Structure formats: structure tokens, C-alpha cells
PDB file of C-alpha atoms in Angstrom:
ATOM      1  CA  MET A   1     -36.660 -28.976 -12.948  1.00  0.00           C
ATOM      2  CA  GLU A   2     -38.722 -30.247 -10.068  1.00  0.00           C
ATOM      3  CA  ARG A   3     -41.750 -32.506 -10.487  1.00  0.00           C
ATOM      4  CA  GLU A   4     -44.104 -34.313  -8.147  1.00  0.00           C
ATOM      5  CA  ALA A   5     -46.496 -37.100  -9.047  1.00  0.00           C
ATOM      6  CA  MET A   6     -48.707 -39.690  -7.421  1.00  0.00           C
ATOM      7  CA  TRP A   7     -50.042 -43.006  -8.698  1.00  0.00           C
ATOM      8  CA  VAL A   8     -52.656 -45.362  -7.284  1.00  0.00           C
ATOM      9  CA  SER A   9     -53.191 -49.012  -8.117  1.00  0.00           C
ATOM     10  CA  LEU A  10     -56.505 -49.800  -9.775  1.00  0.00           C
ATOM     11  CA  ASP A  11     -57.579 -51.775  -6.682  1.00  0.00           C
ATOM     12  CA  GLU A  12     -56.759 -48.625  -4.628  1.00  0.00           C
ATOM     13  CA  ARG A  13     -54.473 -50.531  -2.234  1.00  0.00           C
ATOM     14  CA  THR A  14     -51.059 -49.266  -3.382  1.00  0.00           C
ATOM     15  CA  PHE A  15     -49.940 -45.656  -3.675  1.00  0.00           C
ATOM     16  CA  GLU A  16     -46.678 -44.149  -4.901  1.00  0.00           C
ATOM     17  CA  TYR A  17     -45.637 -40.555  -4.274  1.00  0.00           C
ATOM     18  CA  LEU A  18     -42.620 -39.123  -6.154  1.00  0.00           C
ATOM     19  CA  ARG A  19     -40.589 -35.942  -5.892  1.00  0.00           C
ATOM     20  CA  LEU A  20     -38.181 -35.702  -8.833  1.00  0.00           C
ATOM     21  CA  GLN A  21     -35.415 -33.137  -9.215  1.00  0.00           C
ATOM     22  CA  THR A  22     -33.229 -32.903 -12.305  1.00  0.00           C
ATOM     23  CA  ALA A  23     -30.186 -30.704 -12.840  1.00  0.00           C
ATOM     24  CA  ASP A  24     -27.311 -30.638 -15.318  1.00  0.00           C
ATOM     25  CA  GLU A  25     -25.200 -33.128 -13.355  1.00  0.00           C
ATOM     26  CA  ALA A  26     -27.694 -35.275 -11.451  1.00  0.00           C
ATOM     27  CA  VAL A  27     -31.195 -36.658 -11.067  1.00  0.00           C
ATOM     28  CA  MET A  28     -32.665 -37.174  -7.580  1.00  0.00           C
ATOM     29  CA  ALA A  29     -35.864 -39.057  -6.824  1.00  0.00           C
ATOM     30  CA  ASP A  30     -37.473 -39.312  -3.393  1.00  0.00           C
ATOM     31  CA  GLY A  31     -40.587 -41.355  -2.973  1.00  0.00           C
ATOM     32  CA  TRP A  32     -42.924 -43.420  -0.880  1.00  0.00           C
ATOM     33  CA  ILE A  33     -44.765 -46.615  -1.707  1.00  0.00           C
ATOM     34  CA  ILE A  34     -47.637 -47.459   0.628  1.00  0.00           C
ATOM     35  CA  HIS A  35     -49.542 -50.722   0.359  1.00  0.00           C
ATOM     36  CA  LEU A  36     -52.707 -51.247   2.407  1.00  0.00           C
ATOM     37  CA  ASP A  37     -54.209 -54.669   3.154  1.00  0.00           C
ATOM     38  CA  GLU A  38     -53.633 -57.451   5.681  1.00  0.00           C
ATOM     39  CA  TYR A  39     -49.903 -57.296   4.753  1.00  0.00           C
ATOM     40  CA  SER A  40     -49.556 -53.505   4.717  1.00  0.00           C
ATOM     41  CA  TYR A  41     -46.155 -51.896   4.284  1.00  0.00           C
ATOM     42  CA  ARG A  42     -44.527 -48.495   3.837  1.00  0.00           C
ATOM     43  CA  ILE A  43     -41.382 -48.102   1.748  1.00  0.00           C
ATOM     44  CA  GLN A  44     -39.351 -44.925   1.518  1.00  0.00           C
ATOM     45  CA  TYR A  45     -36.849 -44.685  -1.342  1.00  0.00           C
ATOM     46  CA  ARG A  46     -34.176 -42.331  -2.585  1.00  0.00           C
ATOM     47  CA  LEU A  47     -32.492 -42.726  -5.971  1.00  0.00           C
ATOM     48  CA  GLU A  48     -29.576 -40.804  -7.382  1.00  0.00           C
ATOM     49  CA  CYS A  49     -28.732 -40.903 -11.090  1.00  0.00           C
ATOM     50  CA  ASP A  50     -26.076 -39.167 -13.124  1.00  0.00           C
ATOM     51  CA  SER A  51     -26.970 -36.729 -15.906  1.00  0.00           C
ATOM     52  CA  GLU A  52     -27.489 -39.635 -18.333  1.00  0.00           C
ATOM     53  CA  TRP A  53     -30.095 -41.249 -16.030  1.00  0.00           C
ATOM     54  CA  ARG A  54     -27.767 -44.095 -14.982  1.00  0.00           C
ATOM     55  CA  VAL A  55     -28.608 -45.157 -11.425  1.00  0.00           C
ATOM     56  CA  ARG A  56     -25.691 -44.503  -9.077  1.00  0.00           C
ATOM     57  CA  LYS A  57     -27.290 -44.938  -5.655  1.00  0.00           C
ATOM     58  CA  VAL A  58     -30.416 -46.631  -4.262  1.00  0.00           C
ATOM     59  CA  GLU A  59     -31.536 -46.368  -0.651  1.00  0.00           C
ATOM     60  CA  MET A  60     -34.774 -47.992   0.448  1.00  0.00           C
ATOM     61  CA  THR A  61     -36.258 -48.373   3.914  1.00  0.00           C
ATOM     62  CA  ARG A  62     -39.191 -50.562   4.882  1.00  0.00           C
ATOM     63  CA  LEU A  63     -40.720 -48.795   7.858  1.00  0.00           C
ATOM     64  CA  GLY A  64     -42.684 -50.433  10.647  1.00  0.00           C
ATOM     65  CA  LYS A  65     -42.124 -52.914  13.443  1.00  0.00           C
ATOM     66  CA  ASP A  66     -39.565 -54.910  11.397  1.00  0.00           C
ATOM     67  CA  PRO A  67     -37.665 -52.111   9.610  1.00  0.00           C
ATOM     68  CA  GLU A  68     -35.209 -53.091   6.920  1.00  0.00           C
ATOM     69  CA  VAL A  69     -32.798 -51.045   4.818  1.00  0.00           C
ATOM     70  CA  LEU A  70     -31.437 -51.739   1.338  1.00  0.00           C
ATOM     71  CA  SER A  71     -28.520 -49.649   0.124  1.00  0.00           C
ATOM     72  CA  LEU A  72     -26.840 -50.172  -3.250  1.00  0.00           C
ATOM     73  CA  ARG A  73     -24.213 -48.193  -5.143  1.00  0.00           C
ATOM     74  CA  SER A  74     -23.343 -48.424  -8.827  1.00  0.00           C
ATOM     75  CA  ASP A  75     -20.539 -47.109 -10.999  1.00  0.00           C
ATOM     76  CA  GLY A  76     -23.158 -46.400 -13.690  1.00  0.00           C
ATOM     77  CA  PHE A  77     -21.791 -49.170 -15.911  1.00  0.00           C
ATOM     78  CA  GLY A  78     -23.416 -52.205 -14.293  1.00  0.00           C
ATOM     79  CA  HIS A  79     -21.200 -52.872 -11.272  1.00  0.00           C
ATOM     80  CA  TRP A  80     -23.029 -52.814  -7.942  1.00  0.00           C
ATOM     81  CA  THR A  81     -21.951 -52.877  -4.301  1.00  0.00           C
ATOM     82  CA  ASP A  82     -23.893 -53.053  -1.049  1.00  0.00           C
ATOM     83  CA  GLU A  83     -23.658 -50.693   1.947  1.00  0.00           C
ATOM     84  CA  LYS A  84     -20.429 -52.421   3.060  1.00  0.00           C
ATOM     85  CA  GLY A  85     -18.776 -52.054  -0.347  1.00  0.00           C
ATOM     86  CA  LYS A  86     -19.195 -55.756  -1.167  1.00  0.00           C
ATOM     87  CA  GLN A  87     -19.885 -56.588  -4.829  1.00  0.00           C
ATOM     88  CA  VAL A  88     -23.445 -57.716  -5.615  1.00  0.00           C
ATOM     89  CA  ALA A  89     -22.583 -60.161  -8.405  1.00  0.00           C
ATOM     90  CA  SER A  90     -26.193 -61.299  -8.973  1.00  0.00           C
ATOM     91  CA  VAL A  91     -27.022 -57.954 -10.622  1.00  0.00           C
ATOM     92  CA  ASP A  92     -23.753 -57.400 -12.465  1.00  0.00           C
ATOM     93  CA  GLY A  93     -24.416 -55.778 -15.844  1.00  0.00           C
ATOM     94  CA  CYS A  94     -27.633 -54.003 -14.770  1.00  0.00           C
ATOM     95  CA  ILE A  95     -27.719 -50.229 -15.143  1.00  0.00           C
ATOM     96  CA  ASP A  96     -31.367 -49.502 -14.295  1.00  0.00           C
ATOM     97  CA  ILE A  97     -33.546 -50.561 -11.389  1.00  0.00           C
ATOM     98  CA  ASP A  98     -37.197 -51.571 -11.263  1.00  0.00           C
ATOM     99  CA  ILE A  99     -38.973 -51.362  -7.916  1.00  0.00           C
ATOM    100  CA  GLN A 100     -41.980 -53.672  -7.761  1.00  0.00           C
ATOM    101  CA  ALA A 101     -45.167 -51.568  -7.522  1.00  0.00           C
ATOM    102  CA  SER A 102     -43.439 -48.409  -8.808  1.00  0.00           C
ATOM    103  CA  PRO A 103     -44.613 -46.852 -12.068  1.00  0.00           C
ATOM    104  CA  PHE A 104     -41.862 -44.247 -11.659  1.00  0.00           C
ATOM    105  CA  THR A 105     -38.954 -46.640 -12.118  1.00  0.00           C
ATOM    106  CA  ASN A 106     -40.008 -47.189 -15.750  1.00  0.00           C
ATOM    107  CA  THR A 107     -38.888 -43.590 -16.295  1.00  0.00           C
ATOM    108  CA  LEU A 108     -35.251 -44.516 -15.637  1.00  0.00           C
ATOM    109  CA  PRO A 109     -34.674 -46.709 -18.727  1.00  0.00           C
ATOM    110  CA  ILE A 110     -37.077 -44.610 -20.816  1.00  0.00           C
ATOM    111  CA  ARG A 111     -34.964 -41.506 -20.201  1.00  0.00           C
ATOM    112  CA  ARG A 112     -31.589 -43.273 -20.330  1.00  0.00           C
ATOM    113  CA  LEU A 113     -32.228 -45.219 -23.553  1.00  0.00           C
ATOM    114  CA  ALA A 114     -33.584 -42.209 -25.503  1.00  0.00           C
ATOM    115  CA  LEU A 115     -35.083 -44.500 -28.153  1.00  0.00           C
ATOM    116  CA  ASN A 116     -36.129 -43.420 -31.629  1.00  0.00           C
ATOM    117  CA  ARG A 117     -39.562 -44.306 -32.982  1.00  0.00           C
ATOM    118  CA  GLN A 118     -39.977 -48.089 -33.454  1.00  0.00           C
ATOM    119  CA  GLU A 119     -36.575 -48.718 -31.865  1.00  0.00           C
ATOM    120  CA  SER A 120     -36.287 -51.454 -29.192  1.00  0.00           C
ATOM    121  CA  LYS A 121     -33.707 -52.189 -26.533  1.00  0.00           C
ATOM    122  CA  THR A 122     -33.444 -55.225 -24.303  1.00  0.00           C
ATOM    123  CA  ILE A 123     -31.899 -54.530 -20.918  1.00  0.00           C
ATOM    124  CA  ASP A 124     -31.232 -56.293 -17.640  1.00  0.00           C
ATOM    125  CA  VAL A 125     -32.424 -54.402 -14.568  1.00  0.00           C
ATOM    126  CA  VAL A 126     -32.042 -54.724 -10.812  1.00  0.00           C
ATOM    127  CA  PHE A 127     -35.549 -55.819  -9.786  1.00  0.00           C
ATOM    128  CA  ILE A 128     -36.363 -55.017  -6.146  1.00  0.00           C
ATOM    129  CA  THR A 129     -39.251 -56.986  -4.647  1.00  0.00           C
ATOM    130  CA  LEU A 130     -41.576 -55.542  -2.023  1.00  0.00           C
ATOM    131  CA  PRO A 131     -41.936 -55.653   0.868  1.00  0.00           C
ATOM    132  CA  ASP A 132     -38.873 -57.875   1.425  1.00  0.00           C
ATOM    133  CA  LEU A 133     -36.381 -55.635  -0.492  1.00  0.00           C
ATOM    134  CA  GLN A 134     -34.746 -58.588  -2.260  1.00  0.00           C
ATOM    135  CA  VAL A 135     -32.812 -57.948  -5.481  1.00  0.00           C
ATOM    136  CA  LYS A 136     -32.447 -59.997  -8.635  1.00  0.00           C
ATOM    137  CA  SER A 137     -31.644 -59.407 -12.280  1.00  0.00           C
ATOM    138  CA  VAL A 138     -34.520 -59.536 -14.789  1.00  0.00           C
ATOM    139  CA  SER A 139     -34.630 -58.891 -18.540  1.00  0.00           C
ATOM    140  CA  GLN A 140     -36.942 -56.260 -19.997  1.00  0.00           C
ATOM    141  CA  ARG A 141     -37.531 -54.728 -23.402  1.00  0.00           C
ATOM    142  CA  TYR A 142     -38.690 -51.197 -24.197  1.00  0.00           C
ATOM    143  CA  THR A 143     -39.936 -50.145 -27.645  1.00  0.00           C
ATOM    144  CA  LEU A 144     -40.908 -46.584 -28.546  1.00  0.00           C
ATOM    145  CA  GLU A 145     -44.232 -47.247 -30.294  1.00  0.00           C
ATOM    146  CA  SER A 146     -45.473 -43.743 -31.050  1.00  0.00           C
ATOM    147  CA  GLN A 147     -44.691 -40.124 -30.332  1.00  0.00           C
ATOM    148  CA  ASP A 148     -46.641 -36.971 -31.137  1.00  0.00           C
ATOM    149  CA  GLN A 149     -47.827 -33.699 -29.578  1.00  0.00           C
ATOM    150  CA  THR A 150     -50.161 -35.525 -27.188  1.00  0.00           C
ATOM    151  CA  GLY A 151     -47.515 -37.835 -25.724  1.00  0.00           C
ATOM    152  CA  THR A 152     -45.376 -40.893 -26.164  1.00  0.00           C
ATOM    153  CA  VAL A 153     -46.211 -44.596 -25.869  1.00  0.00           C
ATOM    154  CA  TYR A 154     -43.641 -47.244 -24.993  1.00  0.00           C
ATOM    155  CA  HIS A 155     -44.277 -50.953 -25.267  1.00  0.00           C
ATOM    156  CA  PHE A 156     -42.893 -52.672 -22.169  1.00  0.00           C
ATOM    157  CA  GLU A 157     -42.089 -56.383 -21.988  1.00  0.00           C
ATOM    158  CA  GLY A 158     -40.999 -58.305 -18.915  1.00  0.00           C
ATOM    159  CA  LEU A 159     -39.071 -61.029 -20.730  1.00  0.00           C
ATOM    160  CA  ASP A 160     -38.735 -63.274 -17.665  1.00  0.00           C
ATOM    161  CA  SER A 161     -42.411 -63.031 -16.709  1.00  0.00           C
ATOM    162  CA  GLY A 162     -43.995 -62.823 -20.168  1.00  0.00           C
ATOM    163  CA  PHE A 163     -45.896 -59.674 -19.124  1.00  0.00           C
ATOM    164  CA  SER A 164     -46.270 -56.848 -21.657  1.00  0.00           C
ATOM    165  CA  THR A 165     -48.216 -53.614 -21.900  1.00  0.00           C
ATOM    166  CA  ASP A 166     -48.210 -50.183 -23.520  1.00  0.00           C
ATOM    167  CA  LEU A 167     -47.135 -47.319 -21.274  1.00  0.00           C
ATOM    168  CA  PRO A 168     -48.266 -43.805 -22.162  1.00  0.00           C
ATOM    169  CA  VAL A 169     -45.822 -41.251 -20.713  1.00  0.00           C
ATOM    170  CA  ASP A 170     -45.687 -37.478 -20.516  1.00  0.00           C
ATOM    171  CA  SER A 171     -42.947 -35.227 -21.893  1.00  0.00           C
ATOM    172  CA  ASP A 172     -40.729 -35.985 -18.864  1.00  0.00           C
ATOM    173  CA  GLY A 173     -41.052 -39.745 -19.334  1.00  0.00           C
ATOM    174  CA  LEU A 174     -43.349 -40.176 -16.319  1.00  0.00           C
ATOM    175  CA  VAL A 175     -45.953 -42.917 -16.699  1.00  0.00           C
ATOM    176  CA  ILE A 176     -49.497 -41.607 -17.101  1.00  0.00           C
ATOM    177  CA  GLU A 177     -51.144 -45.013 -16.977  1.00  0.00           C
ATOM    178  CA  TYR A 178     -49.859 -48.528 -16.342  1.00  0.00           C
ATOM    179  CA  PRO A 179     -52.742 -50.541 -17.847  1.00  0.00           C
ATOM    180  CA  GLU A 180     -54.301 -53.120 -15.513  1.00  0.00           C
ATOM    181  CA  TRP A 181     -52.144 -51.911 -12.595  1.00  0.00           C
ATOM    182  CA  PHE A 182     -51.781 -48.157 -11.954  1.00  0.00           C
ATOM    183  CA  LYS A 183     -53.002 -44.732 -12.975  1.00  0.00           C
ATOM    184  CA  ARG A 184     -51.470 -41.357 -12.240  1.00  0.00           C
ATOM    185  CA  ILE A 185     -53.831 -39.314 -10.068  1.00  0.00           C
ATOM    186  CA  TRP A 186     -51.783 -36.161  -9.474  1.00  0.00           C
ATOM    187  CA  LYS A 187     -48.846 -34.249 -10.898  1.00  0.00           C
ATOM    188  CA  ARG A 188     -47.156 -30.928 -10.368  1.00  0.00           C
TER     189      ARG A 188
END
């Protein structure tokens, strides 16, 4: 399967473009995040997951006059290393990632957890801040609120920040709307 999607922030300053490819053995996501204001930035990312949607590789590049690269590898069971093979202990135990300003990265735990209706899971994720590409572990909770022919709604909670919202997603687990922040404006 191959999908493409694009989201825009409600203030129309941040855009995310995604190209997602899934096969029997792997999931590949290529994307761009573009933020426009006095502190504009462009981020290119590439994620590789195994067939169970466990993140195995993250490569991100901040483009521009001060380019920076973040490269992480995972064994799929919560052990991370950097581009030099050095352990990243601060995110030990995290299986998923969450890129700030990326509606797409909610798809990773949604697909991996495969929750039943009214089931909740609390997880720790590698949170990547933008534009500085810093990583830290944060706790999140996903609850499958409802599911029918028109779609699925997950309740998302950022346990460290206290933020929560309902995320309607399509049949592939891609966010349709991220209330108060983003809306999907295109898909293929």
C-alpha cells in the first residue's frame, strides 16, 4: 500500500507532507515539516518500522543555513542508539516516536497497539522537539473511544503535559483532524 497525505496547522504556519509505504515486512514513511514565521524551519524525515509498526530507524534533517541531522536506531524493543552506535539511555524503554508538529506520528502507536474498543494503553515515546531535534522520553495514553463504518476516534493524553484531545483517524490510522492544532487537507 502507498498513501500520501498533507496536514496544515490551524494558524496555517506549519505543514506536514507524508508519503507512507507499507509491505508485509516493513513500513516506510518519508515526510517534510515546514514551519513559516520569523523562526521558519524545514525538516525532512524518514522512518522505518517493522511489520508490527515498531520504529527501527529515524533520520531527520533540519535544512537551512545551520543544518543538523538526527539519526536513531532501535531494536524494536525499546533500546536506542545514535548514529555512532552509542546507547541513548534517556529514551530506553520507548518503542514509538512522536515528532513535535507531526500529526502522522500518532499513527505509529495507533497501528502498533491495535487497541480494542474502550481499551487504553499508556506508553513512553521518544519525543523529538522542533526545530532543535532534541529527544526526550514522555508518557502518553491512547484509548480507542469509538469505531464504526465512518471511522475511528482515539482519545490521546500527553501525561507529562496534561494535554488531551480526541483524534479521528481513517481506516489506515492516519489522523483526519487534530483538534485545536491541525487538519488534514489532502490525501491519496
